[in-house]
Amino acid sequence: MTGGGLPRAAWAAVGVAAGAGVSNAGAGPLPVLVAALLVVAAGAGAGSRLGDPRRTTLLAAGLGAVVVALRLLLGPGASPPPPLPGDGGPWMAVVESMGSPRDGQQVARLRLVTEGTEVVVAATLPAFPAVAAGATVEVGGRLRPPPADDPYGEYLRRTGASGSLDARSLVILEPPTFTLQAARDGAGDALRLALPEPEAGLAAGILIGLRERVDRDLAADFATAGVSHVVAISGWNIAIVAALVGAALRGRPRRLVTFAVLGTVAAYVVAAGGSPSVVRAAVMAGVVLLARESGRAGRAAAALGAAVTIILLIDPAQVGDAGFRLSVLATAGLLAWANPLGAWIARLGGGRAPRWLAESLGISLAAQAATLPDVLATFGRLSIVSPVVNLAVVPLVPVAMAGGVLALGGGAVTALGLPPILGTLAGLPGWIVLHVVIALVRIGASVPFAAVTLPTGVAQPLAALTAVALLAAPRALQAMRRRRRARPRGASAAARRPARPGSHAIPHLSPGHRAAVVTMSILVAICVAGLGEATGRTTRITVLDVGQGDAILLETRSGARMLVDGGPDPDRILVALDERIPPWDRRLDVVVLTHPHEDHVAGLARILERYTVGRVYEPGMRGPGPGWAAWHAELRDGPPHGLLATGARLRLGEVSMSVLWPDPGTVPLEPRDTGTGINNVSIVLLGEANGRRFLLMGDVEEGIDPGLLARGLPRVDLLKVAHHGSRTATTQAFVDAVRPKVAVASAGAGNTYGHPAKPTLDRLRASGARVYRTDQDGSVAVELADDGLHVSATGARAAHTTSPVRPAGARTASIAFTCAIPIPEGSPLASSVRRTGSTAPSLGAGSGDWALPTGYDRPHDDPRTPRGRPPADLARAPGLVPAARMRGRGR
């Protein structure tokens, strides 16, 4: 050991890291070698006696820097990634790994096989068909080289990627064979069968390292609250799991504890996929934990230093990887501070806090403190609420993991064909605990200034000051303890005074009793949640915030539900629905697709997989995108489905609805273009409940308004604004006729289409309507009550009940009318879909440039709804549409 409390191996690792970091920063290995030799020379001449601590420290660090400099000078360097292929594709590729979905698209790392070479690219793929790691695919699109002088470009080069790919076409040539990744994906699917979203994705991230399944917005909240380590497979994550196993086995034979810790680390690495970063974190954390549990904690720092030295000598560029640095620092923090902090927390609790709780909190705070300087220097982000949120969340993680394991078993049983209720019941305990974790994180993230982004000029000095404070903290604490021991005996008499009767610590509970208490608490919480859902039912229409698209959920007092459209993002619509529909009642009585644009249909295929759907209706036109193709494929083995046209009526509980558009016989099978021609076949629904009227306009444009007005439109209380509030929808004459009290425009934040348009919003406000927009207000729920409308929203501009709404700021941008359907530049459709006028759909069947070869499956059309006639069952339905028994896979 040295005077600084660190062994020689640890100081050697410091020298290796410093040398690699300075060299990678641009100084080069030769200056590093010269400086390291000077440090070694200074160490050789330091101190007046052999073994002087300063001399040993300088020698160890200097020799470490010399070794890494020689490695960089003489060893093989990292070869640059090969250039991108020069052809225009399509290319055959192998899916190496999958990332978190982004904006309704799949994110993957592909290995392109072209001209006898293999090139790795980071790819953005269409949402459908769903691919998995190991699959062989054919992709077409646009290749981009790594951007210069950009962090993303540096990331691509560091990870060996030659560039990125924006894929426009995707065909699966060969599904993946059974691999470890396939097993992990299957486990994630099993969790989805037993748990709702976002709890299922969070459980997949915590249990098996599938971070790509964690909802992106929820992941951002975890980062803001400073608890992203819960779902990050790093040294901290592995260490906390193994340390909790050690704490649970305290008092058992040391050899048993040691083997249990090693087994836990190994199993967790396998479950997390065994990626290099996970193995690296496991090596460091496992070495330290093994040293602790084997009673040789004094050797743990040396073992950690040796592991870091070996890793950096193999690949010096690892020092630039933030994940590597955070793993090292978190593990070092656990080694240095976990036990003292755990003991300090136990003393604060006066013996009332269970030992496992104090140790868990000590582990969390130690890892957070050790990584704070690097987080500040690298990301310039400081989470103010992190300590408090960690204190609340970390103790729940073991319980959540236990519930996740139970849910995994229930989902696996359901996947084997047993009744889904078994999976649901097995998932309820995990759901309630994960739900509490998510609620705590969201509360923390919603605190004003929960996370502060610091400018570089402030972040770097603050990181240095934090590092100095952390290094000085142990000595300051030791000095405080010495002063406390030196106080006169009477000074601490009050502290040693016996507690009064009734103030003693709570009785010790055996593990079995603790498990019983936790189980009963969870059961009570589930019962309370069920009673609250059953007694809180109202007639409610919720325009869901699903990005640049539409999805509307209708709920009745009797518990019936109808979904109109599914938005553009399959994962986002699942989260939005699962947050509002209890996990024990995954049922939608009716699903309506207003028209086959991707921003309305892309999410519906996943809905059919996940929910029990009673009946499906659509206008009868084929869609041009992959989302519609996936939806169409699901319908072949799905619920009964048919067509809706003018004159059809539907009654859902106390809600009665009639179809105002499209007219029978006016919907062509093939769209004549990919813009207005599809928008103007949208199903328009006029409904009434509790004396309140609502009008759902789909995406019809101004060419349809005259026909609707000629038939007579009543005034309505709630209007779902047509076509996301675009400039070509919701004309002045239409607004004058319906005069809504509340109008909701569904649009995505920062969309490039200019939705909603300022003239449209101005027309609605001038009519006296309170205008909401999902890009600013989030999901907007409107309760149709006997005494009026009660409005609530989830976004930052949320307004409640009958209070006046502040004027919503409108943004102007270039207008597009394609509903996010890409149109090739230069194609005949490019000019036609940009025009400002529109006409009603014609009877002729057109063909779009982007139409898919799959046709509408006429044999599976509902025989009771022949083309061109309103469905008779809706016209006569006096009550609730019954849920049909589901058929096919995933039901």
CSV table of N, CA and C in Angstrom, one decimal, residues 323-459:
chain,number,residue,atom,x,y,z
A,323,GLY,N,-18.8,4.9,-20.9
A,323,GLY,CA,-19.3,3.7,-20.2
A,323,GLY,C,-18.2,3.0,-19.4
A,324,PHE,N,-17.0,2.9,-20.1
A,324,PHE,CA,-15.8,2.3,-19.4
A,324,PHE,C,-15.5,3.1,-18.1
A,325,ARG,N,-15.3,4.4,-18.3
A,325,ARG,CA,-14.9,5.2,-17.2
A,325,ARG,C,-16.0,5.2,-16.0
A,326,LEU,N,-17.2,5.2,-16.4
A,326,LEU,CA,-18.3,5.2,-15.3
A,326,LEU,C,-18.3,3.9,-14.6
A,327,SER,N,-18.0,2.8,-15.4
A,327,SER,CA,-18.0,1.5,-14.7
A,327,SER,C,-16.8,1.4,-13.7
A,328,VAL,N,-15.6,1.9,-14.1
A,328,VAL,CA,-14.5,1.9,-13.2
A,328,VAL,C,-14.7,2.8,-12.0
A,329,LEU,N,-15.2,4.0,-12.2
A,329,LEU,CA,-15.5,4.9,-11.1
A,329,LEU,C,-16.5,4.3,-10.2
A,330,ALA,N,-17.6,3.8,-10.7
A,330,ALA,CA,-18.7,3.3,-9.9
A,330,ALA,C,-18.2,2.1,-9.0
A,331,THR,N,-17.4,1.2,-9.6
A,331,THR,CA,-16.8,0.1,-8.9
A,331,THR,C,-15.9,0.6,-7.8
A,332,ALA,N,-15.0,1.6,-8.1
A,332,ALA,CA,-14.1,2.1,-7.1
A,332,ALA,C,-14.9,2.8,-6.0
A,333,GLY,N,-16.0,3.5,-6.3
A,333,GLY,CA,-16.8,4.1,-5.3
A,333,GLY,C,-17.4,3.0,-4.4
A,334,LEU,N,-17.9,1.9,-4.9
A,334,LEU,CA,-18.4,0.9,-4.1
A,334,LEU,C,-17.3,0.3,-3.1
A,335,LEU,N,-16.1,0.2,-3.7
A,335,LEU,CA,-15.1,-0.4,-2.9
A,335,LEU,C,-14.7,0.6,-1.7
A,336,ALA,N,-14.7,1.9,-2.0
A,336,ALA,CA,-14.2,2.8,-1.0
A,336,ALA,C,-15.2,3.2,0.0
A,337,TRP,N,-16.5,3.4,-0.5
A,337,TRP,CA,-17.4,4.2,0.3
A,337,TRP,C,-18.7,3.4,0.6
A,338,ALA,N,-19.0,2.3,0.0
A,338,ALA,CA,-20.3,1.6,0.2
A,338,ALA,C,-20.5,1.2,1.6
A,339,ASN,N,-19.5,0.5,2.2
A,339,ASN,CA,-19.6,0.1,3.6
A,339,ASN,C,-19.7,1.3,4.6
A,340,PRO,N,-18.8,2.3,4.5
A,340,PRO,CA,-19.0,3.4,5.4
A,340,PRO,C,-20.3,4.1,5.3
A,341,LEU,N,-20.8,4.3,4.0
A,341,LEU,CA,-22.1,5.0,3.9
A,341,LEU,C,-23.2,4.2,4.4
A,342,GLY,N,-23.2,2.8,4.1
A,342,GLY,CA,-24.2,2.0,4.7
A,342,GLY,C,-24.3,2.0,6.2
A,343,ALA,N,-23.1,2.0,6.8
A,343,ALA,CA,-23.1,2.1,8.3
A,343,ALA,C,-23.6,3.5,8.8
A,344,TRP,N,-23.3,4.5,8.1
A,344,TRP,CA,-23.7,5.9,8.4
A,344,TRP,C,-25.3,6.0,8.3
A,345,ILE,N,-25.8,5.4,7.2
A,345,ILE,CA,-27.3,5.4,7.1
A,345,ILE,C,-27.9,4.6,8.2
A,346,ALA,N,-27.3,3.5,8.6
A,346,ALA,CA,-27.9,2.7,9.6
A,346,ALA,C,-27.9,3.4,11.0
A,347,ARG,N,-26.8,4.2,11.2
A,347,ARG,CA,-26.8,5.0,12.4
A,347,ARG,C,-27.8,6.1,12.4
A,348,LEU,N,-28.0,6.7,11.2
A,348,LEU,CA,-29.0,7.7,11.1
A,348,LEU,C,-30.4,7.2,11.5
A,349,GLY,N,-30.7,5.9,11.1
A,349,GLY,CA,-32.0,5.3,11.3
A,349,GLY,C,-32.1,4.9,12.8
A,350,GLY,N,-31.1,5.0,13.6
A,350,GLY,CA,-31.2,4.6,15.0
A,350,GLY,C,-31.5,3.2,15.2
A,351,GLY,N,-31.0,2.3,14.2
A,351,GLY,CA,-31.3,0.9,14.4
A,351,GLY,C,-32.6,0.5,13.8
A,352,ARG,N,-33.4,1.4,13.4
A,352,ARG,CA,-34.8,1.0,12.9
A,352,ARG,C,-34.7,0.6,11.4
A,353,ALA,N,-33.8,1.1,10.7
A,353,ALA,CA,-33.7,0.7,9.2
A,353,ALA,C,-33.1,-0.7,9.1
A,354,PRO,N,-33.7,-1.6,8.3
A,354,PRO,CA,-33.2,-2.9,8.1
A,354,PRO,C,-31.8,-2.8,7.5
A,355,ARG,N,-31.0,-3.8,7.8
A,355,ARG,CA,-29.6,-3.7,7.3
A,355,ARG,C,-29.5,-3.7,5.8
A,356,TRP,N,-30.4,-4.6,5.2
A,356,TRP,CA,-30.3,-4.6,3.7
A,356,TRP,C,-30.7,-3.3,3.1
A,357,LEU,N,-31.6,-2.6,3.7
A,357,LEU,CA,-31.9,-1.3,3.2
A,357,LEU,C,-30.8,-0.3,3.3
A,358,ALA,N,-30.1,-0.3,4.5
A,358,ALA,CA,-29.0,0.6,4.7
A,358,ALA,C,-27.9,0.3,3.7
A,359,GLU,N,-27.6,-1.0,3.5
A,359,GLU,CA,-26.6,-1.3,2.5
A,359,GLU,C,-26.9,-1.0,1.1
A,360,SER,N,-28.2,-1.2,0.7
A,360,SER,CA,-28.6,-0.8,-0.6
A,360,SER,C,-28.4,0.7,-0.9
A,361,LEU,N,-28.9,1.5,0.1
A,361,LEU,CA,-28.7,2.9,-0.1
A,361,LEU,C,-27.3,3.4,-0.1
A,362,GLY,N,-26.4,2.7,0.7
A,362,GLY,CA,-25.0,3.0,0.8
A,362,GLY,C,-24.4,2.7,-0.6
A,363,ILE,N,-24.7,1.6,-1.2
A,363,ILE,CA,-24.2,1.2,-2.5
A,363,ILE,C,-24.6,2.3,-3.5
A,364,SER,N,-25.9,2.7,-3.5
A,364,SER,CA,-26.3,3.6,-4.5
A,364,SER,C,-25.6,5.0,-4.4
A,365,LEU,N,-25.5,5.5,-3.2
A,365,LEU,CA,-24.9,6.8,-3.0
A,365,LEU,C,-23.4,6.7,-3.3
A,366,ALA,N,-22.8,5.6,-3.0
A,366,ALA,CA,-21.3,5.5,-3.2
A,366,ALA,C,-21.1,5.5,-4.7
A,367,ALA,N,-21.9,4.8,-5.5
A,367,ALA,CA,-21.7,4.8,-7.0
A,367,ALA,C,-22.0,6.2,-7.6
A,368,GLN,N,-23.1,6.8,-7.1
A,368,GLN,CA,-23.4,8.1,-7.6
A,368,GLN,C,-22.3,9.2,-7.3
A,369,ALA,N,-21.8,9.1,-6.1
A,369,ALA,CA,-20.8,10.1,-5.7
A,369,ALA,C,-19.5,9.9,-6.6
A,370,ALA,N,-19.1,8.7,-6.8
A,370,ALA,CA,-17.9,8.4,-7.5
A,370,ALA,C,-18.0,8.8,-9.0
A,371,THR,N,-19.1,8.7,-9.6
A,371,THR,CA,-19.3,9.0,-11.0
A,371,THR,C,-19.6,10.4,-11.2
A,372,LEU,N,-20.0,11.2,-10.2
A,372,LEU,CA,-20.4,12.6,-10.4
A,372,LEU,C,-19.4,13.4,-11.2
A,373,PRO,N,-18.1,13.4,-10.8
A,373,PRO,CA,-17.2,14.3,-11.5
A,373,PRO,C,-17.1,14.0,-13.0
A,374,ASP,N,-17.1,12.7,-13.4
A,374,ASP,CA,-17.0,12.3,-14.8
A,374,ASP,C,-18.3,12.7,-15.5
A,375,VAL,N,-19.5,12.5,-14.9
A,375,VAL,CA,-20.7,12.9,-15.5
A,375,VAL,C,-20.8,14.4,-15.8
A,376,LEU,N,-20.3,15.2,-14.8
A,376,LEU,CA,-20.2,16.6,-15.0
A,376,LEU,C,-19.3,17.0,-16.2
A,377,ALA,N,-18.1,16.4,-16.2
A,377,ALA,CA,-17.1,16.8,-17.2
A,377,ALA,C,-17.6,16.3,-18.6
A,378,THR,N,-18.2,15.1,-18.7
A,378,THR,CA,-18.5,14.5,-20.0
A,378,THR,C,-19.8,15.1,-20.5
A,379,PHE,N,-20.9,15.1,-19.7
A,379,PHE,CA,-22.2,15.4,-20.2
A,379,PHE,C,-22.6,16.8,-19.8
A,380,GLY,N,-21.9,17.4,-18.8
A,380,GLY,CA,-22.3,18.8,-18.4
A,380,GLY,C,-23.7,18.8,-17.8
A,381,ARG,N,-24.1,17.7,-17.1
A,381,ARG,CA,-25.5,17.6,-16.6
A,381,ARG,C,-25.4,17.3,-15.1
A,382,LEU,N,-26.2,18.0,-14.4
A,382,LEU,CA,-26.2,17.8,-12.9
A,382,LEU,C,-27.7,17.6,-12.5
A,383,SER,N,-28.0,16.4,-11.9
A,383,SER,CA,-29.3,16.1,-11.5
A,383,SER,C,-29.4,16.5,-10.0
A,384,ILE,N,-30.2,17.5,-9.8
A,384,ILE,CA,-30.4,18.0,-8.4
A,384,ILE,C,-31.1,17.1,-7.5
A,385,VAL,N,-32.1,16.3,-8.1
A,385,VAL,CA,-33.0,15.5,-7.3
A,385,VAL,C,-32.5,14.1,-7.2
A,386,SER,N,-31.3,13.8,-7.8
A,386,SER,CA,-30.8,12.4,-7.8
A,386,SER,C,-30.7,11.8,-6.4
A,387,PRO,N,-30.1,12.4,-5.4
A,387,PRO,CA,-30.0,11.7,-4.1
A,387,PRO,C,-31.3,11.3,-3.5
A,388,VAL,N,-32.3,12.3,-3.6
A,388,VAL,CA,-33.6,12.0,-3.0
A,388,VAL,C,-34.3,10.8,-3.8
A,389,VAL,N,-34.3,10.9,-5.1
A,389,VAL,CA,-35.0,9.9,-5.9
A,389,VAL,C,-34.3,8.5,-5.7
A,390,ASN,N,-33.0,8.5,-5.6
A,390,ASN,CA,-32.3,7.2,-5.4
A,390,ASN,C,-32.7,6.6,-4.0
A,391,LEU,N,-32.8,7.5,-3.0
A,391,LEU,CA,-33.2,7.0,-1.7
A,391,LEU,C,-34.6,6.3,-1.8
A,392,ALA,N,-35.5,6.8,-2.6
A,392,ALA,CA,-36.8,6.3,-2.7
A,392,ALA,C,-36.9,5.1,-3.7
A,393,VAL,N,-36.1,5.1,-4.7
A,393,VAL,CA,-36.2,4.1,-5.8
A,393,VAL,C,-35.4,2.8,-5.5
A,394,VAL,N,-34.1,3.0,-5.1
A,394,VAL,CA,-33.2,1.9,-5.0
A,394,VAL,C,-33.8,0.8,-4.1
A,395,PRO,N,-34.4,1.1,-2.9
A,395,PRO,CA,-34.9,0.0,-2.1
A,395,PRO,C,-36.0,-0.8,-2.8
A,396,LEU,N,-36.7,-0.2,-3.8
A,396,LEU,CA,-37.7,-1.0,-4.5
A,396,LEU,C,-37.2,-1.9,-5.6
A,397,VAL,N,-35.9,-1.7,-6.0
A,397,VAL,CA,-35.4,-2.4,-7.2
A,397,VAL,C,-35.4,-3.9,-6.9
A,398,PRO,N,-34.9,-4.4,-5.7
A,398,PRO,CA,-35.0,-5.9,-5.5
A,398,PRO,C,-36.4,-6.4,-5.6
A,399,VAL,N,-37.4,-5.7,-5.0
A,399,VAL,CA,-38.7,-6.2,-5.0
A,399,VAL,C,-39.3,-6.2,-6.5
A,400,ALA,N,-38.9,-5.1,-7.2
A,400,ALA,CA,-39.3,-5.1,-8.6
A,400,ALA,C,-38.7,-6.2,-9.4
A,401,MET,N,-37.5,-6.5,-9.1
A,401,MET,CA,-36.9,-7.6,-9.9
A,401,MET,C,-37.5,-9.0,-9.5
A,402,ALA,N,-37.9,-9.2,-8.3
A,402,ALA,CA,-38.6,-10.4,-7.9
A,402,ALA,C,-39.9,-10.5,-8.6
A,403,GLY,N,-40.7,-9.3,-8.6
A,403,GLY,CA,-41.9,-9.3,-9.3
A,403,GLY,C,-41.7,-9.5,-10.8
A,404,GLY,N,-40.6,-9.0,-11.4
A,404,GLY,CA,-40.4,-9.2,-12.8
A,404,GLY,C,-40.1,-10.7,-13.1
A,405,VAL,N,-39.4,-11.3,-12.2
A,405,VAL,CA,-39.2,-12.8,-12.5
A,405,VAL,C,-40.5,-13.6,-12.4
A,406,LEU,N,-41.4,-13.2,-11.5
A,406,LEU,CA,-42.7,-13.9,-11.5
A,406,LEU,C,-43.5,-13.6,-12.7
A,407,ALA,N,-43.4,-12.3,-13.2
A,407,ALA,CA,-44.1,-12.0,-14.4
A,407,ALA,C,-43.5,-12.7,-15.6
A,408,LEU,N,-42.2,-12.8,-15.6
A,408,LEU,CA,-41.6,-13.6,-16.7
A,408,LEU,C,-42.1,-15.0,-16.8
A,409,GLY,N,-42.2,-15.6,-15.6
A,409,GLY,CA,-42.8,-17.0,-15.6
A,409,GLY,C,-44.2,-17.0,-16.1
A,410,GLY,N,-45.0,-16.1,-15.7
A,410,GLY,CA,-46.4,-16.0,-16.1
A,410,GLY,C,-46.5,-15.8,-17.6
A,411,GLY,N,-45.7,-14.9,-18.1
A,411,GLY,CA,-45.7,-14.6,-19.6
A,411,GLY,C,-45.3,-15.8,-20.4
A,412,ALA,N,-44.3,-16.6,-19.9
A,412,ALA,CA,-43.9,-17.8,-20.6
A,412,ALA,C,-45.0,-18.8,-20.6
A,413,VAL,N,-45.7,-18.9,-19.5
A,413,VAL,CA,-46.8,-19.9,-19.4
A,413,VAL,C,-47.9,-19.5,-20.5
A,414,THR,N,-48.2,-18.2,-20.6
A,414,THR,CA,-49.2,-17.7,-21.5
A,414,THR,C,-48.7,-18.0,-23.0
A,415,ALA,N,-47.4,-17.8,-23.2
A,415,ALA,CA,-46.9,-18.0,-24.6
A,415,ALA,C,-47.0,-19.5,-25.0
A,416,LEU,N,-47.0,-20.4,-24.0
A,416,LEU,CA,-47.1,-21.8,-24.3
A,416,LEU,C,-48.6,-22.2,-24.6
A,417,GLY,N,-49.5,-21.2,-24.5
A,417,GLY,CA,-50.9,-21.5,-24.9
A,417,GLY,C,-51.9,-21.6,-23.7
A,418,LEU,N,-51.4,-21.5,-22.5
A,418,LEU,CA,-52.3,-21.5,-21.4
A,418,LEU,C,-53.1,-20.2,-21.3
A,419,PRO,N,-54.2,-20.2,-20.5
A,419,PRO,CA,-55.1,-19.0,-20.5
A,419,PRO,C,-54.3,-17.7,-20.2
A,420,PRO,N,-54.5,-16.6,-20.9
A,420,PRO,CA,-53.8,-15.3,-20.6
A,420,PRO,C,-54.0,-14.8,-19.2
A,421,ILE,N,-55.1,-15.2,-18.5
A,421,ILE,CA,-55.3,-14.7,-17.2
A,421,ILE,C,-54.2,-15.2,-16.2
A,422,LEU,N,-53.6,-16.3,-16.5
A,422,LEU,CA,-52.5,-16.8,-15.6
A,422,LEU,C,-51.3,-15.8,-15.7
A,423,GLY,N,-51.0,-15.4,-16.9
A,423,GLY,CA,-49.9,-14.4,-17.0
A,423,GLY,C,-50.2,-13.1,-16.4
A,424,THR,N,-51.5,-12.7,-16.6
A,424,THR,CA,-51.9,-11.4,-16.0
A,424,THR,C,-51.8,-11.4,-14.4
A,425,LEU,N,-52.3,-12.5,-13.8
A,425,LEU,CA,-52.2,-12.6,-12.4
A,425,LEU,C,-50.8,-12.7,-11.9
A,426,ALA,N,-49.9,-13.4,-12.6
A,426,ALA,CA,-48.5,-13.5,-12.2
A,426,ALA,C,-47.8,-12.1,-12.4
A,427,GLY,N,-48.3,-11.3,-13.3
A,427,GLY,CA,-47.7,-10.0,-13.5
A,427,GLY,C,-48.1,-8.9,-12.6
A,428,LEU,N,-49.2,-9.1,-11.9
A,428,LEU,CA,-49.8,-8.0,-11.1
A,428,LEU,C,-48.8,-7.5,-10.0
A,429,PRO,N,-48.2,-8.4,-9.2
A,429,PRO,CA,-47.3,-7.9,-8.2
A,429,PRO,C,-46.1,-7.1,-8.8
A,430,GLY,N,-45.5,-7.6,-9.9
A,430,GLY,CA,-44.5,-6.8,-10.5
A,430,GLY,C,-45.0,-5.5,-11.1
A,431,TRP,N,-46.2,-5.5,-11.6
A,431,TRP,CA,-46.8,-4.3,-12.2
A,431,TRP,C,-46.9,-3.2,-11.1
A,432,ILE,N,-47.4,-3.5,-9.9
A,432,ILE,CA,-47.7,-2.5,-8.9
A,432,ILE,C,-46.4,-1.9,-8.4
A,433,VAL,N,-45.3,-2.7,-8.3
A,433,VAL,CA,-44.0,-2.2,-7.8
A,433,VAL,C,-43.4,-1.4,-8.8
A,434,LEU,N,-43.3,-1.9,-10.1
A,434,LEU,CA,-42.7,-1.1,-11.2
A,434,LEU,C,-43.5,0.2,-11.4
A,435,HIS,N,-44.8,0.1,-11.2
A,435,HIS,CA,-45.6,1.3,-11.4
A,435,HIS,C,-45.2,2.4,-10.4
A,436,VAL,N,-45.0,2.0,-9.1
A,436,VAL,CA,-44.6,2.9,-8.1
A,436,VAL,C,-43.2,3.5,-8.4
A,437,VAL,N,-42.3,2.6,-8.9
A,437,VAL,CA,-41.0,3.1,-9.3
A,437,VAL,C,-41.1,4.2,-10.4
A,438,ILE,N,-41.9,3.9,-11.4
A,438,ILE,CA,-42.1,4.9,-12.5
A,438,ILE,C,-42.7,6.1,-12.0
A,439,ALA,N,-43.7,6.0,-11.1
A,439,ALA,CA,-44.3,7.2,-10.6
A,439,ALA,C,-43.3,8.1,-9.8
A,440,LEU,N,-42.4,7.4,-9.0
A,440,LEU,CA,-41.4,8.2,-8.2
A,440,LEU,C,-40.5,8.9,-9.2
A,441,VAL,N,-40.0,8.2,-10.2
A,441,VAL,CA,-39.1,8.8,-11.1
A,441,VAL,C,-39.7,10.0,-11.9
A,442,ARG,N,-41.0,9.8,-12.3
A,442,ARG,CA,-41.6,10.9,-13.0
A,442,ARG,C,-41.9,12.1,-12.1
A,443,ILE,N,-42.2,11.8,-10.9
A,443,ILE,CA,-42.3,13.0,-9.9
A,443,ILE,C,-41.0,13.7,-9.8
A,444,GLY,N,-39.9,12.9,-9.6
A,444,GLY,CA,-38.6,13.6,-9.5
A,444,GLY,C,-38.2,14.3,-10.8
A,445,ALA,N,-38.5,13.7,-11.9
A,445,ALA,CA,-38.1,14.4,-13.2
A,445,ALA,C,-39.0,15.6,-13.5
A,446,SER,N,-40.2,15.7,-12.9
A,446,SER,CA,-41.1,16.8,-13.1
A,446,SER,C,-40.8,18.0,-12.2
A,447,VAL,N,-39.9,17.9,-11.2
A,447,VAL,CA,-39.5,19.0,-10.4
A,447,VAL,C,-38.8,20.0,-11.2
A,448,PRO,N,-39.2,21.3,-11.0
A,448,PRO,CA,-38.5,22.4,-11.8
A,448,PRO,C,-37.0,22.3,-11.5
A,449,PHE,N,-36.2,22.4,-12.6
A,449,PHE,CA,-34.7,22.4,-12.5
A,449,PHE,C,-34.3,21.1,-11.9
A,450,ALA,N,-35.0,19.9,-12.2
A,450,ALA,CA,-34.5,18.6,-11.6
A,450,ALA,C,-33.2,18.3,-12.1
A,451,ALA,N,-32.9,18.6,-13.4
A,451,ALA,CA,-31.5,18.4,-13.9
A,451,ALA,C,-31.1,19.7,-14.6
A,452,VAL,N,-29.9,20.1,-14.3
A,452,VAL,CA,-29.4,21.4,-14.9
A,452,VAL,C,-28.3,21.1,-15.9
A,453,THR,N,-28.4,21.6,-17.1
A,453,THR,CA,-27.3,21.5,-18.1
A,453,THR,C,-26.4,22.7,-17.9
A,454,LEU,N,-25.1,22.4,-17.7
A,454,LEU,CA,-24.2,23.4,-17.4
A,454,LEU,C,-23.3,23.7,-18.7
A,455,PRO,N,-23.0,25.0,-18.9
A,455,PRO,CA,-22.1,25.3,-20.0
A,455,PRO,C,-20.7,24.7,-19.7
A,456,THR,N,-19.9,24.5,-20.8
A,456,THR,CA,-18.6,23.8,-20.7
A,456,THR,C,-17.7,24.6,-19.7
A,457,GLY,N,-17.8,25.9,-19.8
A,457,GLY,CA,-16.9,26.7,-18.9
A,457,GLY,C,-17.2,26.6,-17.5
A,458,VAL,N,-18.4,26.1,-17.1
A,458,VAL,CA,-18.8,25.9,-15.7
A,458,VAL,C,-18.7,24.4,-15.4
A,459,ALA,N,-19.0,23.5,-16.3
A,459,ALA,CA,-19.0,22.1,-16.0
A,459,ALA,C,-17.7,21.5,-15.7
